[in-house]
GROMACS .gro file of C-alpha atoms in nm:
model
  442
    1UNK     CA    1   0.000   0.000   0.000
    2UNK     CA    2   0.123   0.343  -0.097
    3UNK     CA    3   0.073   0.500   0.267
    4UNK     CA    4   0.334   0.246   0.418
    5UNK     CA    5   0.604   0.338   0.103
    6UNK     CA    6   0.592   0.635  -0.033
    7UNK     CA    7   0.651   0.982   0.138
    8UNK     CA    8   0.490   1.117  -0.107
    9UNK     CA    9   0.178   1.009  -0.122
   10UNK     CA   10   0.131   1.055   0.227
   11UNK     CA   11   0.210   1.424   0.190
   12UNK     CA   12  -0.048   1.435  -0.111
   13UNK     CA   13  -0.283   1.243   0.168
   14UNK     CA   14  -0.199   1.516   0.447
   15UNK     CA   15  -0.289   1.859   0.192
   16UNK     CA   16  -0.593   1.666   0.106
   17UNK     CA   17  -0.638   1.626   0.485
   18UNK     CA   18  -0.584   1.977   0.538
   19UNK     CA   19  -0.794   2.120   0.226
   20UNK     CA   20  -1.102   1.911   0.324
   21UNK     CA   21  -1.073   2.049   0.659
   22UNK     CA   22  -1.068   2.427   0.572
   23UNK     CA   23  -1.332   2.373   0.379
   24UNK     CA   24  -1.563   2.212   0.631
   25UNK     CA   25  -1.446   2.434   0.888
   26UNK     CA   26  -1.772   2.650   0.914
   27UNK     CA   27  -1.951   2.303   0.971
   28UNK     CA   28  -1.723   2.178   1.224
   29UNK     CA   29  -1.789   2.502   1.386
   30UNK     CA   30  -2.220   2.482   1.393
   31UNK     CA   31  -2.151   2.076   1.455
   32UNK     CA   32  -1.975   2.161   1.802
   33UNK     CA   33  -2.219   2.375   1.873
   34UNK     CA   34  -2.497   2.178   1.827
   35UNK     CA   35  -2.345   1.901   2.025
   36UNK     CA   36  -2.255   2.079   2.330
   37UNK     CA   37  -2.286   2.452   2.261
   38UNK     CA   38  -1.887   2.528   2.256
   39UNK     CA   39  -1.805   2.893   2.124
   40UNK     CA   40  -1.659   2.918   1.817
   41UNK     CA   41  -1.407   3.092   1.873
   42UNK     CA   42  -1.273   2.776   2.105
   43UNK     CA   43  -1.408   2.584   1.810
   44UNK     CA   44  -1.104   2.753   1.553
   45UNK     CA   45  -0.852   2.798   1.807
   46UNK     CA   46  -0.882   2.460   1.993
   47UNK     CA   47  -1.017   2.227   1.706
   48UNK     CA   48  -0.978   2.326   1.342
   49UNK     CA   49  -0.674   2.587   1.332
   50UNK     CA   50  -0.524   2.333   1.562
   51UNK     CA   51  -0.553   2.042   1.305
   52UNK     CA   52  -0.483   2.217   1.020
   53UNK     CA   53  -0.139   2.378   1.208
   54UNK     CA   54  -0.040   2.068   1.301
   55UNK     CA   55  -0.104   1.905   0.924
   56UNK     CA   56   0.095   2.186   0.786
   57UNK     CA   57   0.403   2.159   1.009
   58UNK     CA   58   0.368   1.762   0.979
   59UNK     CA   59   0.371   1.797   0.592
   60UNK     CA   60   0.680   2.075   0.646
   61UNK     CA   61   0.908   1.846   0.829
   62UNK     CA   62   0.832   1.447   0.735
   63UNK     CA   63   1.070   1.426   0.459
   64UNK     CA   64   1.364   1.485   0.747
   65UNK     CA   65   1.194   1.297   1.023
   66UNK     CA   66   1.132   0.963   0.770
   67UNK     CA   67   1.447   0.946   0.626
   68UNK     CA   68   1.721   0.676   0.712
   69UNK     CA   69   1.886   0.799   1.050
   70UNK     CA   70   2.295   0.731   1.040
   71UNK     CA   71   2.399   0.663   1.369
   72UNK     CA   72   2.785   0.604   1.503
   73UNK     CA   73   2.873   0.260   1.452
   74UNK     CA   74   3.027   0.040   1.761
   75UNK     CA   75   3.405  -0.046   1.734
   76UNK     CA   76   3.368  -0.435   1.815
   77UNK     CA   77   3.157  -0.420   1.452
   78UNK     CA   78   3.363  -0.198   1.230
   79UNK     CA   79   3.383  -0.136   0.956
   80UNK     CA   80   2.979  -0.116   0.938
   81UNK     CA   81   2.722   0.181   0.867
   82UNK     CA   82   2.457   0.224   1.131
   83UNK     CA   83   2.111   0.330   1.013
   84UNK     CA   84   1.754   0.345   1.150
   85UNK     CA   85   1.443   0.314   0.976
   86UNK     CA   86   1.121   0.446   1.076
   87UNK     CA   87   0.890   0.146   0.964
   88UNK     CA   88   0.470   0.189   0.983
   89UNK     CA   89   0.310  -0.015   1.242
   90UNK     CA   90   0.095  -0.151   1.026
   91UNK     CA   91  -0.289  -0.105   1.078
   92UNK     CA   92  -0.399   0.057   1.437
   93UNK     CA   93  -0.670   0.189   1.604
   94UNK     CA   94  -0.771   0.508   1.759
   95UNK     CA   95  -1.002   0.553   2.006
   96UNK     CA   96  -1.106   0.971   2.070
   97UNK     CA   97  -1.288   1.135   2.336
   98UNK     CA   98  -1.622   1.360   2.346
   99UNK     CA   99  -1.396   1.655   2.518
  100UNK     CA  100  -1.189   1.785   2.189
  101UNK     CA  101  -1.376   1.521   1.971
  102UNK     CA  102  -1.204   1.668   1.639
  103UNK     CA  103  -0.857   1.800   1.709
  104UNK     CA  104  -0.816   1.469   1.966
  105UNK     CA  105  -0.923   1.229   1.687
  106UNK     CA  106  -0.755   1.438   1.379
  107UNK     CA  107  -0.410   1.499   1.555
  108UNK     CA  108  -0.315   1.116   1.640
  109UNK     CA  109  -0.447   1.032   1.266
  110UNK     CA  110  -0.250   1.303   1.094
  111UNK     CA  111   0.033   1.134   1.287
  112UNK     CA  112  -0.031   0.781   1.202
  113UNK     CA  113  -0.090   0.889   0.848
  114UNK     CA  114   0.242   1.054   0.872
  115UNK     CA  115   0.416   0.769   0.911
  116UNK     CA  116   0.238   0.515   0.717
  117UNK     CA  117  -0.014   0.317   0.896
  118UNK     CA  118  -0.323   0.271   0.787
  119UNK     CA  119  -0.601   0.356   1.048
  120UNK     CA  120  -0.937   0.281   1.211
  121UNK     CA  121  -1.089   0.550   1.399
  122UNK     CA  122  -1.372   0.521   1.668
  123UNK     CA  123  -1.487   0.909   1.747
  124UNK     CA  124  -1.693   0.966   2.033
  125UNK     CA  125  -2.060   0.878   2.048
  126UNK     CA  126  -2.143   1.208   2.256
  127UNK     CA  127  -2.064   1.461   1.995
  128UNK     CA  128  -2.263   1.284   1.749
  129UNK     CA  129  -2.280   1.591   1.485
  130UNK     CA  130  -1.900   1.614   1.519
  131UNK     CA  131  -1.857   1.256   1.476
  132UNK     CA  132  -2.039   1.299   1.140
  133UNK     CA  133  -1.846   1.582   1.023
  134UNK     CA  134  -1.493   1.340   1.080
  135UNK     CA  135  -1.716   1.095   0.865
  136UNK     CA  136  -1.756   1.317   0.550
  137UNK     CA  137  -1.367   1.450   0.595
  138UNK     CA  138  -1.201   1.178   0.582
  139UNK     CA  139  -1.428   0.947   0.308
  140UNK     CA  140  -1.355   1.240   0.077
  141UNK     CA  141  -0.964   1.232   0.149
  142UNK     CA  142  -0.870   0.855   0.213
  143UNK     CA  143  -1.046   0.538   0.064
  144UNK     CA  144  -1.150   0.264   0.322
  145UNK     CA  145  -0.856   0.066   0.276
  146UNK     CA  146  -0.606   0.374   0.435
  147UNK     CA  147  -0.864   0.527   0.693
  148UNK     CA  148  -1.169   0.433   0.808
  149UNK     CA  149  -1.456   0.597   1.078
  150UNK     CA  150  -1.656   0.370   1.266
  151UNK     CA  151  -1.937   0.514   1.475
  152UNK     CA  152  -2.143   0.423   1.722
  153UNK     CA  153  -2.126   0.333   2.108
  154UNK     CA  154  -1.897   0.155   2.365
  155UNK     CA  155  -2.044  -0.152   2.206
  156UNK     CA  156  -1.864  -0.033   1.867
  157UNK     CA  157  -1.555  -0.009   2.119
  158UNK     CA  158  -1.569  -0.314   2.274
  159UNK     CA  159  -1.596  -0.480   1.962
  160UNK     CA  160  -1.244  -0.292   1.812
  161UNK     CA  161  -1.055  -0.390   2.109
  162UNK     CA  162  -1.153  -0.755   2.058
  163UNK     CA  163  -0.918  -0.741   1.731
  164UNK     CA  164  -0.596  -0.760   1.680
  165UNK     CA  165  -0.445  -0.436   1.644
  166UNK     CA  166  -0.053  -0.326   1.512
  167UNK     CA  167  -0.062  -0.032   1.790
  168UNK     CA  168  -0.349   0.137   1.971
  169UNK     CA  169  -0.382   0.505   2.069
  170UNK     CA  170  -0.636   0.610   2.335
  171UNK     CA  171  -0.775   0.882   2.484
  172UNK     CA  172  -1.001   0.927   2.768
  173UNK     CA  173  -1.057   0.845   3.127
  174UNK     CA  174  -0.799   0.596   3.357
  175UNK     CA  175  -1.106   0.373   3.398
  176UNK     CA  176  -1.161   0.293   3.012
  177UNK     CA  177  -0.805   0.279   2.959
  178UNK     CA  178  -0.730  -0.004   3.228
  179UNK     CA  179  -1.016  -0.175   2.975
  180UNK     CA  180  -0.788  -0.060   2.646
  181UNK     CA  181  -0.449  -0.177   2.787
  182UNK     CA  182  -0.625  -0.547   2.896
  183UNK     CA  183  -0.755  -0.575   2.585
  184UNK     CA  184  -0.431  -0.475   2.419
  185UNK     CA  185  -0.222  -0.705   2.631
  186UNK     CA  186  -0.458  -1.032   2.482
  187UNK     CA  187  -0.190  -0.946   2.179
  188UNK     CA  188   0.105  -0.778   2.330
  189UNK     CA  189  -0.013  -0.489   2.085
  190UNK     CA  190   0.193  -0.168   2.162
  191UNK     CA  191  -0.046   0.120   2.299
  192UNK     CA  192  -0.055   0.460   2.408
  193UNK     CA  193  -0.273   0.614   2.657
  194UNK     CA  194  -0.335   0.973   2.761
  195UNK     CA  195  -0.541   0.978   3.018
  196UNK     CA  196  -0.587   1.222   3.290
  197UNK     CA  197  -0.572   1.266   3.680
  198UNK     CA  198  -0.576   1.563   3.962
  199UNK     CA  199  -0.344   1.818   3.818
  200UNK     CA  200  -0.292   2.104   4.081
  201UNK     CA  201  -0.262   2.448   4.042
  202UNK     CA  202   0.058   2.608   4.309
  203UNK     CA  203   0.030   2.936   4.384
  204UNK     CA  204   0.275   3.069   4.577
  205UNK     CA  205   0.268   3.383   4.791
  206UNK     CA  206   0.490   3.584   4.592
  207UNK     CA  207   0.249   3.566   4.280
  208UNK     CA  208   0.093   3.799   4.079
  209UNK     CA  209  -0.250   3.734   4.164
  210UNK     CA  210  -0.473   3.952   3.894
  211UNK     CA  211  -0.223   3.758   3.610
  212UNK     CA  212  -0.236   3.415   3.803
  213UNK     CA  213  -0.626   3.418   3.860
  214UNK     CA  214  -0.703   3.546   3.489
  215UNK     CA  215  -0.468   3.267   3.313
  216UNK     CA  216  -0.589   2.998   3.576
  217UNK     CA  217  -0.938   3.102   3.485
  218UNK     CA  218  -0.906   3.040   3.140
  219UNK     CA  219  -0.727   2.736   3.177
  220UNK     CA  220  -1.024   2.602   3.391
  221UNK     CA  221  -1.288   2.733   3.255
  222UNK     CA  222  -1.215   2.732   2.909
  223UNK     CA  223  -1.453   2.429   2.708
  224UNK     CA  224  -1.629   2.450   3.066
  225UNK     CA  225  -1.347   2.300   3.233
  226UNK     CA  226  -1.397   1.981   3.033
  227UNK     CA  227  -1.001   1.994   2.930
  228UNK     CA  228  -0.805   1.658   3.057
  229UNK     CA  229  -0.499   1.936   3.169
  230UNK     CA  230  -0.764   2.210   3.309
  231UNK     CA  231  -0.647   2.299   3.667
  232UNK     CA  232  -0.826   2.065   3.884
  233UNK     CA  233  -0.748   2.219   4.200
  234UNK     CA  234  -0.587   2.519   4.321
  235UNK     CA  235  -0.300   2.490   4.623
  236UNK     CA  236  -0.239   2.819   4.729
  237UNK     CA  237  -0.039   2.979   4.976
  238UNK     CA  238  -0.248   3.010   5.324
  239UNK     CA  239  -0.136   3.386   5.335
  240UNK     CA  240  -0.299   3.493   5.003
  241UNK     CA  241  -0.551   3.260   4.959
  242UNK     CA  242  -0.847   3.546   5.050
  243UNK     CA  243  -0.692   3.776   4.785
  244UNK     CA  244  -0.660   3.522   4.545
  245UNK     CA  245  -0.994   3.413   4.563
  246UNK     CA  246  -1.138   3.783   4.487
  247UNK     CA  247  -0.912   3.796   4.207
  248UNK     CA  248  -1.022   3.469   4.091
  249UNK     CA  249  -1.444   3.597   4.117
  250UNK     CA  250  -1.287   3.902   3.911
  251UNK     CA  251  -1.143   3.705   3.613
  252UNK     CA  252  -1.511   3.497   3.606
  253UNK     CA  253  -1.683   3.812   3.587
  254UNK     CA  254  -1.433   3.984   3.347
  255UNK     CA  255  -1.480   3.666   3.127
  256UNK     CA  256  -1.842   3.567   3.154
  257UNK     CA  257  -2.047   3.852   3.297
  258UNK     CA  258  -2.257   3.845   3.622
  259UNK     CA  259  -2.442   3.567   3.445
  260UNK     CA  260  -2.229   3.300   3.227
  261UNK     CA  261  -2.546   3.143   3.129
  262UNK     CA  262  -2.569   3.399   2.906
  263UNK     CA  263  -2.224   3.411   2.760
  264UNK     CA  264  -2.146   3.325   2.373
  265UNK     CA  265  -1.839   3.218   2.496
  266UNK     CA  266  -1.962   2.964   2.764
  267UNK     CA  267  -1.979   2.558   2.642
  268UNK     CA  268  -2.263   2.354   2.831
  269UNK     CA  269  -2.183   2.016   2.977
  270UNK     CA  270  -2.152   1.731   2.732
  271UNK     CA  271  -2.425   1.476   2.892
  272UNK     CA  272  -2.705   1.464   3.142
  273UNK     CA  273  -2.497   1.222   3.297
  274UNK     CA  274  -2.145   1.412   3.342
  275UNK     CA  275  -2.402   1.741   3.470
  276UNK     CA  276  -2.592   1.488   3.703
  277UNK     CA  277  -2.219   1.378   3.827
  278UNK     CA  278  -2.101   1.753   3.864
  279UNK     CA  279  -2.397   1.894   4.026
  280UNK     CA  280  -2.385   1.597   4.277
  281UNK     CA  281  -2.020   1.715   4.388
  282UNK     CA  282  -2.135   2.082   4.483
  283UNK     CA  283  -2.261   1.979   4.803
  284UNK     CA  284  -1.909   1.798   4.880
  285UNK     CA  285  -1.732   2.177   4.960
  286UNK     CA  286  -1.844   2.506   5.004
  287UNK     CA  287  -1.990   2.725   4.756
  288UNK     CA  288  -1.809   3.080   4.756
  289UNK     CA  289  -1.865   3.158   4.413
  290UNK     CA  290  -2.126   2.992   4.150
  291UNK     CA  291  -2.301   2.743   4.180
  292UNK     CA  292  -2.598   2.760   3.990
  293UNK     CA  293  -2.712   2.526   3.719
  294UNK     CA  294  -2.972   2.455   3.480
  295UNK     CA  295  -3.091   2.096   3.385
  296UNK     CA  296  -3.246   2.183   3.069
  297UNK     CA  297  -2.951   2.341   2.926
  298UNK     CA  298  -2.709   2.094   3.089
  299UNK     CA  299  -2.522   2.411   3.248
  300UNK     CA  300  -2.317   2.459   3.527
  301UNK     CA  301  -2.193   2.803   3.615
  302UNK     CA  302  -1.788   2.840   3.678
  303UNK     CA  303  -1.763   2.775   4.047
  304UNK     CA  304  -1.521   2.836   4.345
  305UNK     CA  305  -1.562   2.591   4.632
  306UNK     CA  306  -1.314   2.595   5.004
  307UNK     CA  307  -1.321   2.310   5.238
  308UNK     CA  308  -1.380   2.011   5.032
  309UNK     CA  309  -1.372   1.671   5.234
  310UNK     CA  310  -1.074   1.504   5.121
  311UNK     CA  311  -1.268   1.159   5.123
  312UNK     CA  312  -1.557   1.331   4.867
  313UNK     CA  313  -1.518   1.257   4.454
  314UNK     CA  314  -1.425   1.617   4.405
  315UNK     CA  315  -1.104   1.547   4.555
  316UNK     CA  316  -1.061   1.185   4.514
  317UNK     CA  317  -1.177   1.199   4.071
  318UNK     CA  318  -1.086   1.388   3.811
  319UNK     CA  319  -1.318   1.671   3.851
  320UNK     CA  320  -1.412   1.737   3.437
  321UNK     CA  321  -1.634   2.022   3.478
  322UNK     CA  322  -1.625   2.413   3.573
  323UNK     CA  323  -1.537   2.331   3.931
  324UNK     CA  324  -1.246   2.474   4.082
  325UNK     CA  325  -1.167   2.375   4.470
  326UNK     CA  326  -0.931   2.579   4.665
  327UNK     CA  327  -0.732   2.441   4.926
  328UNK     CA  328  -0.390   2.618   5.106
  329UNK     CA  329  -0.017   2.523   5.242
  330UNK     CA  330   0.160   2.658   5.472
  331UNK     CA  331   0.494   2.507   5.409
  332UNK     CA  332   0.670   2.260   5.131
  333UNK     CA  333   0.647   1.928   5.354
  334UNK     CA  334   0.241   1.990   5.342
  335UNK     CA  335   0.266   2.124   4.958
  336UNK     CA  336   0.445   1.777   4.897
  337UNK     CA  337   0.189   1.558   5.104
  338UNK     CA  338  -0.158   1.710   4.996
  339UNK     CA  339  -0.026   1.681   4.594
  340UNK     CA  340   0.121   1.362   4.709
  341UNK     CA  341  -0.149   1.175   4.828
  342UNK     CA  342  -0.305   1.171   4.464
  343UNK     CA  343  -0.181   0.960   4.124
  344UNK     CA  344   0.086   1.118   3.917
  345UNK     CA  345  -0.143   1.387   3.741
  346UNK     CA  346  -0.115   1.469   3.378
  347UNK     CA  347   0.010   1.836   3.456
  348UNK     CA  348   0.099   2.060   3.737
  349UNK     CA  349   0.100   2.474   3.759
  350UNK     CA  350   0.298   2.676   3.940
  351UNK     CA  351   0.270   3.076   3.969
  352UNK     CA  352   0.509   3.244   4.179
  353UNK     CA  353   0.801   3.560   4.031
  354UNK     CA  354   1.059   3.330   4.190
  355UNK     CA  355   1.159   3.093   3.888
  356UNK     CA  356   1.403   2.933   4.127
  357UNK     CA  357   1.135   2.847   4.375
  358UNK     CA  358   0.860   2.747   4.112
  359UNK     CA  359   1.150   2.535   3.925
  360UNK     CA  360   1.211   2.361   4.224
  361UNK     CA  361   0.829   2.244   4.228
  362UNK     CA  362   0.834   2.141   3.867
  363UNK     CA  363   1.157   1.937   3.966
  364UNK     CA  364   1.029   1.797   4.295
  365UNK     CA  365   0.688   1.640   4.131
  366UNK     CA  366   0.655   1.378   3.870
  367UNK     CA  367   0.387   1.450   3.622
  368UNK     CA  368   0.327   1.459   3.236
  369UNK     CA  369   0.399   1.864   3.145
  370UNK     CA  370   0.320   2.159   3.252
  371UNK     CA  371   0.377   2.553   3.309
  372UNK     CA  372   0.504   2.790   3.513
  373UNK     CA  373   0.336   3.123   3.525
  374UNK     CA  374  -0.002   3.004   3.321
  375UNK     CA  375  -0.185   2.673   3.273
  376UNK     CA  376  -0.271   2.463   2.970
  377UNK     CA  377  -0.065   2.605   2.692
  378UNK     CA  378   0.189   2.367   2.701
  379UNK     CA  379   0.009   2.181   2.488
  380UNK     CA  380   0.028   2.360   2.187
  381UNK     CA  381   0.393   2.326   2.153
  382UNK     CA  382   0.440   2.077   1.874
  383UNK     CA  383   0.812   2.038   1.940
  384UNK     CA  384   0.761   1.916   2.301
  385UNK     CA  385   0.613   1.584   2.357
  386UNK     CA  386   0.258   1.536   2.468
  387UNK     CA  387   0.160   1.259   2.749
  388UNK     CA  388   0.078   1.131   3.075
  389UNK     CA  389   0.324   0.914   3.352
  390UNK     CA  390   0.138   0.654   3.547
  391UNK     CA  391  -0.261   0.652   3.605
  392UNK     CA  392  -0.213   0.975   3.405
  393UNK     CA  393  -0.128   0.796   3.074
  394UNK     CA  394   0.177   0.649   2.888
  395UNK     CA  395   0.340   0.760   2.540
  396UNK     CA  396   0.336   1.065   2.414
  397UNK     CA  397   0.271   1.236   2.090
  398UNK     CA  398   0.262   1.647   1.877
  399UNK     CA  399   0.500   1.646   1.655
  400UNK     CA  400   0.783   1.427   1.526
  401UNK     CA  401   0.700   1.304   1.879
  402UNK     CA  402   0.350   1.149   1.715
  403UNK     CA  403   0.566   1.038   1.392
  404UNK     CA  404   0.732   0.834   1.647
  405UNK     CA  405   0.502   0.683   1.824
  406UNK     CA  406   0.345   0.552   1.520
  407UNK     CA  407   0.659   0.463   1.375
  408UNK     CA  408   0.881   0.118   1.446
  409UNK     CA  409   1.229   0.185   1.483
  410UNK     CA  410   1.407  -0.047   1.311
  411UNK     CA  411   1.815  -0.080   1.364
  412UNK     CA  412   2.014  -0.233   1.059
  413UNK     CA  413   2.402  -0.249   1.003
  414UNK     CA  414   2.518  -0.273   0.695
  415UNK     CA  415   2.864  -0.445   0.628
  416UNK     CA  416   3.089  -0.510   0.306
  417UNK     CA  417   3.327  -0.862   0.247
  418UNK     CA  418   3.607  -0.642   0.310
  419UNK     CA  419   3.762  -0.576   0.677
  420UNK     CA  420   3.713  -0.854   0.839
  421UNK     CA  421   3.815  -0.877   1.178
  422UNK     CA  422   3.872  -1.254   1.273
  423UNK     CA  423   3.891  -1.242   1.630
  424UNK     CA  424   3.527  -1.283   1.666
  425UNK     CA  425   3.560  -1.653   1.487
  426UNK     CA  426   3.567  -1.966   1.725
  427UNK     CA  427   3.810  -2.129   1.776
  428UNK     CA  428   3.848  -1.853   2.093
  429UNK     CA  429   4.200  -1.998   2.206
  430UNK     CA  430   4.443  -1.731   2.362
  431UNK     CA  431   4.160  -1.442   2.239
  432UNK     CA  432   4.008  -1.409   2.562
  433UNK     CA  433   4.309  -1.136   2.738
  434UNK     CA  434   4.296  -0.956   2.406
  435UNK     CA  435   3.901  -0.893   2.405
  436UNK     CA  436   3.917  -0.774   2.731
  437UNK     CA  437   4.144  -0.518   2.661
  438UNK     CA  438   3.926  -0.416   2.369
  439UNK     CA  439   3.606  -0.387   2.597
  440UNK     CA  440   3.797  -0.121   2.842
  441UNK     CA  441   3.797   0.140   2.560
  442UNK     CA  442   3.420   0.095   2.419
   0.00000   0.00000   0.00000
């Protein structure tokens, strides 16, 4: 098949790709928006400028990152050259969430495509009118045999994960993907998984609190807080926390109005049964800011809570949704314990105008990325790689970092008749003081 051999053709593939995409851009736009009322400017920036950004700098740099890769060869071997090829999987599966439902089911494809595999992709049954819009895309860019959509429910899932797969890529919650990597492990199929977790928000007492509370509000809030790398919880320093909450009420109103319900730029809640989950974990802290909500609409304003029972769901799950607890240190030995008591999350904030001392957090705390001095945007660099550690996933893509994880790496030396060295020929008598020797240099 063409997509496995020829550079080429995948970069013919990928401009297709990105021409079908700016041209159903407007539909994407009304198609999120029917499905759970996102804004469309989040829409562009988040989902469709994203994809077609990352297919451009794909198409820019795959000629470099698929060629032959010399590498030193090893003196017991010389003379040799050293290469390694970048080899397709073969045929693999992605699995995409509801939360980004095109830019997290476009990005891992434009990857795999990148390097040659063909693909099978299972979009999310929540965002049914995006779903349909990935449908159209790709049938008018690839032909069944390179990519193909299959909708439908976890039933449509299950049924993937009972074949055999070349490599899975999955994203979505640490409970489903226990079920992926089982299911993967029937066939020792390589996976990645990019999951999620508790990712805290530092701030320390030397912040700027009007910058901190307006980037951490946007962070949270943005896609109403249904981002796997939102802030989940704020840790703030027990000296500012008062101020810091005012500032934080501020940035909602300077963002939303009195009344987000009626902000354009305010998403609803994907599901009656993620609001039904969310509205049930209001009553497990207390309210200081927010806290209304509206059935009908499936809308939850962006809330503030203090106090929250470390036993409740809000502090034991992965909150999803436009709820923000804030909790306070007073030292580094309790900053350590309260983040420490949780799974290695998928990022961590700090805000403080001591690099030193918000280095030192990054350093001290194992987790998948992050930032220092604003939340979330991270993830738009395509020359870092993207992923979890732990419950909070494993493998990473963005990137040549995608290229790679949907590419085999494939070591071959190459040697002529010439050179020989016949040490390494039995019979071994009187070689072995020699070799030793030879090993103390490599």
């Amino acid at each position: 098949m063409k997509l496995a051999t020829d550079i080429r053709y995948r970069k013919e593939k990928l401009k297709a790709l990105r021409a079908s995409v700016i041209a159903h851009e407007e539909a994407l736009i009304e198609a999120l928006y029917r499905d759970f009322r996102k804004p469309a400017f989040e829409t562009v920036v988040t989902e469709t400028q994203y994809v077609i950004a990352d297919i451009t700098y794909t198409i820019k740099h795959l000629n470099r990152w698929a060629k032959p890769q010399w590498v030193w060869p090893s003196l017991l071997t010389f003379p040799n050259t050293d290469r390694i090829y970048r080899q397709p999987y073969g045929e693999v599966l992605i699995i995409a969430p509801w939360n980004y439902p095109f830019q997290l089911a476009l990005s891992p494809l434009v990857a795999a495509v990148a390097a040659g595999n063909r693909v099978v992709l299972k979009p999310s049954e929540l965002t049914p009118h995006t779903s349909a819009c990935i449908q159209t895309i790709l049938s008018t860019v690839f032909s069944p045999e390179e990519v193909r959509v299959e909708e439908g429910d976890a039933t449509v899932a299950q049924r993937l994960l009972e074949q055999r797969w070349d490599y899975i890529f999955f994203t979505g919650s640490v409970a489903v993907g226990k079920i992926v990597a089982a299911a993967a492990a029937q066939y020792l199929t390589p996976i990645t998984l990019e999951l999620g977790g508790k990712s805290p928000c530092i701030v320390a007492a030397d912040a700027d609190l009007k910058g901190a509370a307006r980037r951490i509000v946007w962070g949270k809030f943005i896609n109403a807080g249904q981002t796997c790398i939102a802030p989940d919880y704020i840790l703030a320093d027990a000296r500012i926390i008062e101020p810091l909450q005012e500032a934080l009420q501020q940035a909602i109103r300077d963002a939303y109005g009195e009344n987000p319900q009626r902000s354009p730029d305010y998403a609803r809640i994907i599901s009656d049964k993620h609001w039904h989950r969310l509205v049930a974990m209001l009553s497990e802290g207390s309210v200081v800011f927010g806290g209304t909500y509206d059935a009908e609409e499936r809308y939850i304003a962006p809330t503030l809570l203090r106090n929250p029972s470390a036993s409740s769901p809000l502090m034991q799950e992965e909150i999803f949704g436009p709820l923000l607890p804030l909790l306070s240190y007073t030292n580094e030995k309790e900053l350590q314990q309260k983040i420490g008591q949780f799974e290695k999350p998928l990022a961590l904030y700090v805000f403080s105008n001591s690099i030193a001392w918000a280095r030192k957090q990054i350093e001290t705390f194992c987790f998948g990325g992050g930032c220092i001095n604003d939340t979330v945007l991270h993830f738009n660099n395509k020359r870092m790689p993207f992923g979890g550690v732990g419950h909070s996933g494993m493998g990473s893509y963005h990137g040549r970092w995608g290229f790679e994880t949907f590419s085999h790496r494939k070591s071959v030396m190459q040697k002529h008749f010439w050179g020989e060295v016949p040490m390494r020929f039995a019979p071994y008598k009187g070689k072995l003081r020699i070799v030793k020797k030879i090993f103390r240099y490599l």
